[in-house]
Short mmCIF file of C-alpha atoms in Angstrom, two decimals:
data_model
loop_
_atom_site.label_atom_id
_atom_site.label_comp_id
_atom_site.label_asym_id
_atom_site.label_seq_id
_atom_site.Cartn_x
_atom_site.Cartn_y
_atom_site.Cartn_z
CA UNK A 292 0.00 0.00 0.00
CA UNK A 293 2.94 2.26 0.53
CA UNK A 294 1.36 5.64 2.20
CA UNK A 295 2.28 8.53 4.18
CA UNK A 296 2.76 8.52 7.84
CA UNK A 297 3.06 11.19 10.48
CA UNK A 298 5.41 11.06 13.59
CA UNK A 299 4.07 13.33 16.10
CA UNK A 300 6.18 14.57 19.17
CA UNK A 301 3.64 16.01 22.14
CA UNK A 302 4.76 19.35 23.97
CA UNK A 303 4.71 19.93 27.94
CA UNK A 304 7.91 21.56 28.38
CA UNK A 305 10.12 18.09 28.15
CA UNK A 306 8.03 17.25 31.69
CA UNK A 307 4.16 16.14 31.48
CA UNK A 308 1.82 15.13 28.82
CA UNK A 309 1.85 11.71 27.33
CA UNK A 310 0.29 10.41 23.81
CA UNK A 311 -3.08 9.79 25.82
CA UNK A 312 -4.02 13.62 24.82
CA UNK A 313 -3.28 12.92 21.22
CA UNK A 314 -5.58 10.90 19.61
CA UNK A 315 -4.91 11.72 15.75
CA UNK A 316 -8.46 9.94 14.95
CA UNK A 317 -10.00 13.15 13.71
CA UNK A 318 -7.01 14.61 11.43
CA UNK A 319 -6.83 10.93 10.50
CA UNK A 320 -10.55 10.82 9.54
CA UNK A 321 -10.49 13.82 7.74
CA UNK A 322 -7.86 12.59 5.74
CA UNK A 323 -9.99 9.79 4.49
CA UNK A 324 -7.49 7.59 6.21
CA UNK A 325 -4.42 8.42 3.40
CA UNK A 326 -1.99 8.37 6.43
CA UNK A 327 -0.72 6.60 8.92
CA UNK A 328 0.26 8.05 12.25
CA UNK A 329 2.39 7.53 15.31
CA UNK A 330 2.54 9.22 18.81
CA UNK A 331 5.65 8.46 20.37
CA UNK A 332 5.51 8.46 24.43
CA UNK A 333 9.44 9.79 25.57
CA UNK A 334 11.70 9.89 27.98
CA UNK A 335 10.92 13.46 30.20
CA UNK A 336 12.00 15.61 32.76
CA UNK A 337 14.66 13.87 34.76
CA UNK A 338 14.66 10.35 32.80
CA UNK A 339 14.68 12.73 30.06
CA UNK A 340 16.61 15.57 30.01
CA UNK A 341 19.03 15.40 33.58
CA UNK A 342 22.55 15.67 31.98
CA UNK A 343 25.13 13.22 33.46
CA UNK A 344 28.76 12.28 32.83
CA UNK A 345 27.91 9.65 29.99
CA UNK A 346 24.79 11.17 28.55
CA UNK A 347 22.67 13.58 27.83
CA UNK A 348 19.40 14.79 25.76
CA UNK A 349 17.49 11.29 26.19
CA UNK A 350 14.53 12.91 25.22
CA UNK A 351 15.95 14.22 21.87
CA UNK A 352 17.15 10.86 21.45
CA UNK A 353 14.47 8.90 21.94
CA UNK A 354 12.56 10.58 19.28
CA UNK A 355 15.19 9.93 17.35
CA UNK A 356 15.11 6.11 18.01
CA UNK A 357 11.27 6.19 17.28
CA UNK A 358 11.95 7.68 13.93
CA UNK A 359 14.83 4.83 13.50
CA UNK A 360 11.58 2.38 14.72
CA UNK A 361 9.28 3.77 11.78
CA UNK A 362 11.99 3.56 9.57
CA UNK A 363 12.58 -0.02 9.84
CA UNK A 364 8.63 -1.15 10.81
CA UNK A 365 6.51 1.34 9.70
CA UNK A 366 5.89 -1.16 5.95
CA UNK A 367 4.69 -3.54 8.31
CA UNK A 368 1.52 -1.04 8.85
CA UNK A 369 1.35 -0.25 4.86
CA UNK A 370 3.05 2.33 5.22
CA UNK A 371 6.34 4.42 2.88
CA UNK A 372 9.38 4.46 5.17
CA UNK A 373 10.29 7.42 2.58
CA UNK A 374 7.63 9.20 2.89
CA UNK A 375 7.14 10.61 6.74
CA UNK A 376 6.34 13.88 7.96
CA UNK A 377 7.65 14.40 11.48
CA UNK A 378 5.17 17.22 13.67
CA UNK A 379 5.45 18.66 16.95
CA UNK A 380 4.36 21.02 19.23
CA UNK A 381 5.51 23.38 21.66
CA UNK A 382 9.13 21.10 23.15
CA UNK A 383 7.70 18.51 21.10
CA UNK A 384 8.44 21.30 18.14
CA UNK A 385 11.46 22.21 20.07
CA UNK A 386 12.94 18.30 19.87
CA UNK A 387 11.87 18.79 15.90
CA UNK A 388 14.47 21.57 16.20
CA UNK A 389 17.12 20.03 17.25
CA UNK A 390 16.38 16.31 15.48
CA UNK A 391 16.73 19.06 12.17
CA UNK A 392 20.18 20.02 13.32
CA UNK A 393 21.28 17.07 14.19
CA UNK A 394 20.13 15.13 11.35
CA UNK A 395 21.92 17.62 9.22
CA UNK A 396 25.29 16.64 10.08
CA UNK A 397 24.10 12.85 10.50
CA UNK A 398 25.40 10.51 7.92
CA UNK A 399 22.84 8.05 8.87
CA UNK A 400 19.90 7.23 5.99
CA UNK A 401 17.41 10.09 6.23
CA UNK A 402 14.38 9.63 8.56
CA UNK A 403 11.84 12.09 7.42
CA UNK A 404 11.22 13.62 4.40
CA UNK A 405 9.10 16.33 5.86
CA UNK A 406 8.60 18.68 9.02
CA UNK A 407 6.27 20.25 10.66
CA UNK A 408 7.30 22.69 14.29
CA UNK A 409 4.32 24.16 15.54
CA UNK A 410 5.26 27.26 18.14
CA UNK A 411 8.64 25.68 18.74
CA UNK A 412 10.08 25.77 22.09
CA UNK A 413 13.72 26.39 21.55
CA UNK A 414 14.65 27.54 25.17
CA UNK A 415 18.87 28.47 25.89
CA UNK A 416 21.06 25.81 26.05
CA UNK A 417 24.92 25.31 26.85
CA UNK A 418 27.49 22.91 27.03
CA UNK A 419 26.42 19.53 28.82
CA UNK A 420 29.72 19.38 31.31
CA UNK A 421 29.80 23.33 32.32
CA UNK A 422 27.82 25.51 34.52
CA UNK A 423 24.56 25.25 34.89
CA UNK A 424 24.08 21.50 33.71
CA UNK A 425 26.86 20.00 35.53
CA UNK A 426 25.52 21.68 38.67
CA UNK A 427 22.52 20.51 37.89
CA UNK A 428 23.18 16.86 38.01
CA UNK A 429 25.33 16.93 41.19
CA UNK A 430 22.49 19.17 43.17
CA UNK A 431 20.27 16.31 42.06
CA UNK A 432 22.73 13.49 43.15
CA UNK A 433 23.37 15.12 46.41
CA UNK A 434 18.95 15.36 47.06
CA UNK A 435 19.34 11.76 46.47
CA UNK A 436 22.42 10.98 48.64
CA UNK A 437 24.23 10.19 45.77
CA UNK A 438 26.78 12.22 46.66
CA UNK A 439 30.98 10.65 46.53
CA UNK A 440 30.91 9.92 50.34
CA UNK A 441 27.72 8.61 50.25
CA UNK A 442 28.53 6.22 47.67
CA UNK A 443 31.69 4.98 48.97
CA UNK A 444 29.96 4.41 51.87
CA UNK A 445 27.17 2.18 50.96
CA UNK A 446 27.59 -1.79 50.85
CA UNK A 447 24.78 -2.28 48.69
CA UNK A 448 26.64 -0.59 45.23
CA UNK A 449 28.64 -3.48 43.95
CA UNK A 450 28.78 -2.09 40.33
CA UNK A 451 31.04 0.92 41.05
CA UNK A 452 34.88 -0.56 40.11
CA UNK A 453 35.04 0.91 36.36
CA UNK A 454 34.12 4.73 37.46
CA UNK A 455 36.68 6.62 38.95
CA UNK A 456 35.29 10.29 39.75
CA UNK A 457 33.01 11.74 41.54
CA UNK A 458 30.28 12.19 38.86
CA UNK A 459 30.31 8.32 37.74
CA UNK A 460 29.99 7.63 41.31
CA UNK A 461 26.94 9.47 41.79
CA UNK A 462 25.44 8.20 38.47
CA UNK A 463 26.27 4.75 39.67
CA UNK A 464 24.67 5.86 42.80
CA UNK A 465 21.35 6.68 40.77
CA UNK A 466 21.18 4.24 38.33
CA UNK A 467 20.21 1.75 41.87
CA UNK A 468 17.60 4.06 43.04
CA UNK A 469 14.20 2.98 42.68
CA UNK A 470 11.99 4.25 39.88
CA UNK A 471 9.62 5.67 42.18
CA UNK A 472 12.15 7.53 44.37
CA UNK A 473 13.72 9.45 41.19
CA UNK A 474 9.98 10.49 39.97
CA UNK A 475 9.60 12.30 42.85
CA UNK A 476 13.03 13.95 42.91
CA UNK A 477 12.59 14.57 39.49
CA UNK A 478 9.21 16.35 40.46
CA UNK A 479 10.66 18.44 43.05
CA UNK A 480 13.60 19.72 40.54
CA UNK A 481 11.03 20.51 38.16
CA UNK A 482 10.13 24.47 40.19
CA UNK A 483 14.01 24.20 40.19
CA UNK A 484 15.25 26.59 37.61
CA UNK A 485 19.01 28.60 37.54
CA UNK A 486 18.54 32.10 36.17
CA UNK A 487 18.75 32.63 32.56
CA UNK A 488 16.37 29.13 32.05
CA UNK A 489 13.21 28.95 30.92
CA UNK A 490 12.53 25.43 32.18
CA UNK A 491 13.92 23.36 34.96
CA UNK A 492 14.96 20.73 32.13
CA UNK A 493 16.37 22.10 28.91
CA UNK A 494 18.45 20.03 25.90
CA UNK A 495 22.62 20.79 25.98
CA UNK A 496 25.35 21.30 24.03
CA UNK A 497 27.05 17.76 23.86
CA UNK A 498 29.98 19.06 21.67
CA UNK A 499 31.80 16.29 19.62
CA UNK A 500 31.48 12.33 19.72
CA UNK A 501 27.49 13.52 21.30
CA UNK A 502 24.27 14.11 18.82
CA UNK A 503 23.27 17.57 19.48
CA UNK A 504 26.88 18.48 18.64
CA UNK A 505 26.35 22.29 18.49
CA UNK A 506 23.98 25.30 19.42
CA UNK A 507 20.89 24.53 17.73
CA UNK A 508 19.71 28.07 17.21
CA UNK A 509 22.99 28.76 15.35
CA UNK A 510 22.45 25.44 13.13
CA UNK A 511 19.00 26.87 12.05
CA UNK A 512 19.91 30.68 11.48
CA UNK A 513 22.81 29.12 9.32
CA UNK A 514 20.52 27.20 7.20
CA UNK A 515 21.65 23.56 8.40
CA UNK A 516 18.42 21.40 8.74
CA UNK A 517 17.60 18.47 7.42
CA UNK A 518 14.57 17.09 5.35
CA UNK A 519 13.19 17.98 2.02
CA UNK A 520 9.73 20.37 3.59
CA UNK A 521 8.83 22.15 6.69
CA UNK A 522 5.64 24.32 7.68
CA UNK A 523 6.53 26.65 10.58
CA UNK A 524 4.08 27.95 12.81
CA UNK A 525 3.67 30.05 15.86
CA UNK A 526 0.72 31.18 17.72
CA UNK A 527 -0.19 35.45 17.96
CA UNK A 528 0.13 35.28 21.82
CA UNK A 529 2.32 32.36 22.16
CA UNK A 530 4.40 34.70 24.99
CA UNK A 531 1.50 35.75 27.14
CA UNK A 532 1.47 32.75 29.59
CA UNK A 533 5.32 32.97 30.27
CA UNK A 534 5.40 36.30 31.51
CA UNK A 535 3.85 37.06 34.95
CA UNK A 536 1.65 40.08 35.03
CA UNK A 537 3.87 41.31 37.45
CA UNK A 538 6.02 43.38 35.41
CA UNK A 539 3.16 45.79 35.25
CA UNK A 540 4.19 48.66 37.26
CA UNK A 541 1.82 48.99 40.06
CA UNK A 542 -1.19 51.36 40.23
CA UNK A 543 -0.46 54.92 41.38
CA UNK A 544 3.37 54.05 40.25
CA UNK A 545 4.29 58.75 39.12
CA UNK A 546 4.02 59.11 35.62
CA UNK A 547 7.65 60.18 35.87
CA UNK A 548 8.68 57.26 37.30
CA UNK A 549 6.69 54.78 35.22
CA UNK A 550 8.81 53.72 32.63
CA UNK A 551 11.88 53.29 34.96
CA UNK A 552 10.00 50.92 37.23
CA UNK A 553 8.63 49.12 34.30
CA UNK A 554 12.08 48.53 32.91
CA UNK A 555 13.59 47.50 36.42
CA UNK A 556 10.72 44.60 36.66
CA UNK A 557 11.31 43.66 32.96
CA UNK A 558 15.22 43.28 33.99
CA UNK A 559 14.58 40.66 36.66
CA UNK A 560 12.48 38.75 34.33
CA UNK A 561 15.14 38.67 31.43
CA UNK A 562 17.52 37.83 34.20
CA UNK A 563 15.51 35.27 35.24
CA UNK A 564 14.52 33.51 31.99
CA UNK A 565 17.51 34.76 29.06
CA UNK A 566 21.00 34.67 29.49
CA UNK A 567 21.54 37.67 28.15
CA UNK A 568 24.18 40.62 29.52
CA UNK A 569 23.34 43.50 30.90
CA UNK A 570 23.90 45.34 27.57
CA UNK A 571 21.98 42.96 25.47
CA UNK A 572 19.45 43.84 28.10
CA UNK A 573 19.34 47.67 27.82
CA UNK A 574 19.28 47.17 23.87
CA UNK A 575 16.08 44.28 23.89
CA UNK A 576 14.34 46.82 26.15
CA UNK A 577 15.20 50.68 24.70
CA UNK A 578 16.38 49.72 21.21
CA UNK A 579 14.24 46.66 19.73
CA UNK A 580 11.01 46.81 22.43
CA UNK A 581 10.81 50.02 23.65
CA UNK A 582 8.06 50.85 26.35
CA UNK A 583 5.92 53.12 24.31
CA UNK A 584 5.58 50.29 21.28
CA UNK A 585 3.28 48.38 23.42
CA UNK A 586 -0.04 48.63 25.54
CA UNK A 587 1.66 47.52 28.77
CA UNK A 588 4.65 46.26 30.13
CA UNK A 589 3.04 42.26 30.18
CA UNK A 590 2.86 43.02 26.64
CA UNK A 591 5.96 43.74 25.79
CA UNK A 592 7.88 40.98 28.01
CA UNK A 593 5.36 38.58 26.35
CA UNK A 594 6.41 39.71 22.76
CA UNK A 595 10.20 39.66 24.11
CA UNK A 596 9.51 36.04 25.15
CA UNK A 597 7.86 34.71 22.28
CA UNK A 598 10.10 36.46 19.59
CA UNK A 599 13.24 34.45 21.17
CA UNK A 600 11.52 31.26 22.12
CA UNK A 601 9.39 31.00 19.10
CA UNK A 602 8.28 33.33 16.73
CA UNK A 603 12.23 33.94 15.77
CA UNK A 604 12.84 29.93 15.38
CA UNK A 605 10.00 29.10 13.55
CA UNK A 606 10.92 31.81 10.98
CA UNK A 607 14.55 30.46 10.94
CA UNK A 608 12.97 27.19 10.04
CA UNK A 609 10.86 28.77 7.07
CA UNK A 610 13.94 30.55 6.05
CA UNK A 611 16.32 27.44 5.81
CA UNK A 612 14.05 26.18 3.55
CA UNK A 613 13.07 28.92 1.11
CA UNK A 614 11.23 27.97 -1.50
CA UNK A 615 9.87 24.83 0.59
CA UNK A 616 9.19 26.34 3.55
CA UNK A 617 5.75 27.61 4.72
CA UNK A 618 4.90 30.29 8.03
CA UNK A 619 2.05 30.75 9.55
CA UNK A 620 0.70 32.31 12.30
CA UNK A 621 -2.34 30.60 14.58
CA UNK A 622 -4.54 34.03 15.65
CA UNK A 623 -7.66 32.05 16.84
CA UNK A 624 -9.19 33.26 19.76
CA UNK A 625 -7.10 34.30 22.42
CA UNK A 626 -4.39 31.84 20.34
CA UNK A 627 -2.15 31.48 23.70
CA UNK A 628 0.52 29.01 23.44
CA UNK A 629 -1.29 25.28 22.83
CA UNK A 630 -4.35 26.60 22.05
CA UNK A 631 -3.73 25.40 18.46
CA UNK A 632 -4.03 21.76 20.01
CA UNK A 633 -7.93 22.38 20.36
CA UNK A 634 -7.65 21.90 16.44
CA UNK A 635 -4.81 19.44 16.08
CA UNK A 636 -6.49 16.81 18.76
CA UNK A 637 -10.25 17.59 19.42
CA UNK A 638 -11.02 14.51 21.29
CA UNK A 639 -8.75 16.05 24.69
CA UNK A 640 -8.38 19.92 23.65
CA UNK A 641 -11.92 20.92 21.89
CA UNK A 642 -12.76 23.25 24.91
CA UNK A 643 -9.88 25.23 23.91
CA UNK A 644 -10.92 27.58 20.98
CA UNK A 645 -13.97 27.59 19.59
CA UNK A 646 -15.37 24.86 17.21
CA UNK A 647 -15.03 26.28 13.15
CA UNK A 648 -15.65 23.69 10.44
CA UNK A 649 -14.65 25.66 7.47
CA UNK A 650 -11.35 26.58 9.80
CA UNK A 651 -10.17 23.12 10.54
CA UNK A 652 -10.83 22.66 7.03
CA UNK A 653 -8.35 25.81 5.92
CA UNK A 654 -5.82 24.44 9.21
CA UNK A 655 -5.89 20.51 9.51
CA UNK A 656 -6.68 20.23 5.87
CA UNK A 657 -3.45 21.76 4.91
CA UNK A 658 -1.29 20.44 7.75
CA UNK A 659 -2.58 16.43 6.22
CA UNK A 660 -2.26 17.63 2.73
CA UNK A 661 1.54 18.47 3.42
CA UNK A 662 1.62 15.00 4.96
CA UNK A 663 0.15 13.59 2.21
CA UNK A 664 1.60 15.00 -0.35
CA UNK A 665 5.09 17.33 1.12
CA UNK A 666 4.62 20.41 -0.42
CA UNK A 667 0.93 21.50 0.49
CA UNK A 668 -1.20 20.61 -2.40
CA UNK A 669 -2.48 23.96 -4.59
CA UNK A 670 -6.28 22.09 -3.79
CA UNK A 671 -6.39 20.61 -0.51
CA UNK A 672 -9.79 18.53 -0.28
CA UNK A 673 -11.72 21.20 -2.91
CA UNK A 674 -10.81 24.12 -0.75
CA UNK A 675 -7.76 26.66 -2.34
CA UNK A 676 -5.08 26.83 -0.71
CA UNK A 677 -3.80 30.61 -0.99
CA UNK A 678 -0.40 29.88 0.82
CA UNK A 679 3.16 30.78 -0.91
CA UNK A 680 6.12 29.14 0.21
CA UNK A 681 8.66 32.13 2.54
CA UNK A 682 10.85 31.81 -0.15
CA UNK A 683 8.77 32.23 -3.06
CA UNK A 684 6.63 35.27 -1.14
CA UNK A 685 9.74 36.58 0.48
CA UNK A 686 8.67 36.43 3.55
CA UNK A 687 5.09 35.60 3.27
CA UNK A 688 2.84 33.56 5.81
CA UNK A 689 -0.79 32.67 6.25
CA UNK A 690 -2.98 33.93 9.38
CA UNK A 691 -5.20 31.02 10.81
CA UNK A 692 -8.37 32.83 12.11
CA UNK A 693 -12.34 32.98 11.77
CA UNK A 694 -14.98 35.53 12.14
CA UNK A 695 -16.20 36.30 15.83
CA UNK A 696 -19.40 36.24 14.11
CA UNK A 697 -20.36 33.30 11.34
CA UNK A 698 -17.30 31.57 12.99
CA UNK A 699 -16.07 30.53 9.56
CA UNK A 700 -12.49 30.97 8.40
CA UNK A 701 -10.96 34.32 7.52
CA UNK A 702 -7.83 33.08 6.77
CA UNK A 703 -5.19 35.02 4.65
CA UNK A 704 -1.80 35.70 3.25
CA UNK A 705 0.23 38.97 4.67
CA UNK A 706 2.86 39.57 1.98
CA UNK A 707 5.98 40.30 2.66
CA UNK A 708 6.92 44.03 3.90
CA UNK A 709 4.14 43.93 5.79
CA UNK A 710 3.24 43.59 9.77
CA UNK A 711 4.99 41.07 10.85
CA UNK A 712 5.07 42.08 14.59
CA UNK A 713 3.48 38.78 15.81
CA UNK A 714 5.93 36.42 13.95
CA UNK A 715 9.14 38.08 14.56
CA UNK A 716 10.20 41.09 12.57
CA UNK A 717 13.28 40.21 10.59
CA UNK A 718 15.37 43.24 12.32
CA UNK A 719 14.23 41.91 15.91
CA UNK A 720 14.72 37.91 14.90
CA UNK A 721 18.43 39.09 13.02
CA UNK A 722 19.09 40.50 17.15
CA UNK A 723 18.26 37.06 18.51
CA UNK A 724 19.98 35.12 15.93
CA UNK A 725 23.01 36.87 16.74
CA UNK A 726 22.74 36.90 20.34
CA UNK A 727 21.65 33.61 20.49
CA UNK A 728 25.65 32.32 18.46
CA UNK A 729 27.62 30.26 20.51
CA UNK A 730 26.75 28.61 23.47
CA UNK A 731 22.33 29.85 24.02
#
């Protein structure tokens, strides 16, 4: 039979969710059953993403050994090992990020021909054995007594000759721990996060002889991903929910006084989440979001937020791929970050946004005719499909939304040149990409 199939990677910040949310029935349905997909369940928080002295980034490669699974079984089901479109969303978009980097150095046999990231969490990273990640695994070794002296000092470890340092000791140490004991450690870490991270458990910079062998933001703004297709998406308040409210200068805060304060609580929270300097700071907040540019302070750390984490990947995504790459923008509703799953996965999300046939038409029907068919057919199931490639439009990209009134779609192209405030302007995403070089 030889058809399509879809690999899709669930979001949850690389520490909940699992493929019971993500029943692809409907999308499947829709399709008139020309694909086959797969949910992959992965390796998260600590199991998943805890760096240690012989590994790292299980969680990236794990998906990675599902695709390798598909490759080599996926005939079984009917369907084309040549022919699969990998999708994700949120850090399930964000592990489609870095499988594209990696991939494009791999000399391995290609495992998808075809990608989909939508609102792609590509949080800072840095190198696996340094800093913050190092610390990280021997502040989680010492909660579990794994520490050197503890280890040395327990009987029961019988497996601990062929280490010799203090980190192979602990991982030793771990490795005996019950299941049960680490999923609650792992819990614990996961409020646990060093300033400049966005999530307790992030992917790392391996360097040589590992898989994610380099910065992953720098592989993508340099045009190094792999596969033949990719749609890019974001969502138009994909930021919203990541910045506290907070930052909004208090009432009664002088007039003279305002934008000071407001700048003072935005610090701590680019402190808190970005590794940026303090110069990159006083440029994100007077030179590329000033105050005045936005109704409130929320607002602008939200757009700050989302730019870097998603808006500004997604585009370098569209960009790698030119004239087969595809942006859009999800502006449904209040189109907060996962919102877009209401669409993707009914059966779990359908209280999310509200319920547009001639919308999931426009959205799911050209998400499965790019599985189907890698690029997005010019006639996807009788409906047009007014969507140029970012190459070919020079920046173009297609707004999902419907009416507040007839609820039917409204979707539409905004050519090049024009706003693109919501997906990452290319002066503010050219800031990021060139902040973001090296080791974040």
């Amino acid at each position: 039979m030889d058809i399509t199939s879809l690999q899709w990677i669930h979001g949850g910040g690389w520490d909940h969710n699992s493929v019971q949310q993500f029943d692809p029935t409907p999308m499947i349905n829709y399709a008139n059953n020309s694909f086959i997909a797969v949910i992959i369940q992965y390796r998260l928080a600590a199991f998943g993403l805890l760096p240690t002295p012989t590994f790292s980034n299980g969680a990236i490669t794990d998906a990675r050994f599902a695709l390798q699974w598909v490759q080599r079984s996926i005939s079984l089901f009917g369907g084309d090992p040549g022919r699969v479109t990998i999708w994700g969303q949120s850090s399930g978009g964000g592990t489609i990020l870095h499988l594209l980097a990696a991939e494009a150095r791999s000399k391995d046999a290609r495992l998808w021909r075809a990608s989909i990231v939508s609102s792609p969490y590509l949080v800072p990273m840095g190198k696996c054995d340094t800093g913050y990640f190092r610390d990280q695994f021997r502040a989680f070794a010492a909660a579990a007594n794994c520490t050197f002296t503890n280890v040395i000092n327990n009987p029961a470890s019988s497996n601990l000759d062929s280490y010799n340092s203090h980190d192979n000791l602990s991982l030793a140490c771990l490795r005996e721990l019950h299941t049960d004991t680490l999923k609650i450690l792992s819990h614990t870490f996961d409020s646990i996060r060093g300033a400049g991270h966005s999530s307790a458990y992030e992917p790392c910079i391996e360097g040589e002889g590992g898989y994610l062998v380099r910065n992953t933001a720098d592989e993508l703004v340099r045009g190094n991903i792999a596969g033949d297709w990719a749609i890019a998406g974001s969502n138009l308040h994909d930021g919203s929910t990541f910045v506290s409210t907070s930052i909004i200068p208090p009432a009664g805060t002088p007039s003279s006084n305002f934008s000071a304060v407001a700048d003072s609580l935005l610090n701590s929270t680019l402190i808190a989440d970005l590794p940026l300097t303090q110069e990159e700071i006083l440029e994100v907040m007077n030179v590329w979001y000033p105050l005045d540019q936005f109704s409130d302070n929320h607002a602008r750390g939200a757009q700050i937020f989302q730019d870097v984490t998603f808006a500004c990947p997604a585009n370098w995504v569209a960009e790698a791929k030119g004239q087969r790459g595809w942006r859009y923008l999800y502006a449904i509703g209040t189109a907060v970050h996962a919102q877009d799953n209401a669409y993707e996965f009914p059966i779990h999300y359908n209280t999310l946004a509200p319920v547009s046939p001639s919308l999931y038409a426009t959205y799911i029907g050209a998400a499965t005719s790019f599985i189907r068919a890698s690029p997005p057919s010019p006639n996807t199931f009788n409906l047009p499909l007014d969507w140029p490639a970012w190459g070919a439009g020079a920046g173009s990209y297609k707004v999902m939304n419907v009416s507040t009134t007839a609820n039917t779609s409204t979707s539409y192209v905004v050519a090049a040149g024009h706003d693109q405030t919501w997906i990452g302007t290319r002066d503010r995403c050219a800031f990021w990409a060139n902040v973001r070089r090296g080791s974040w």
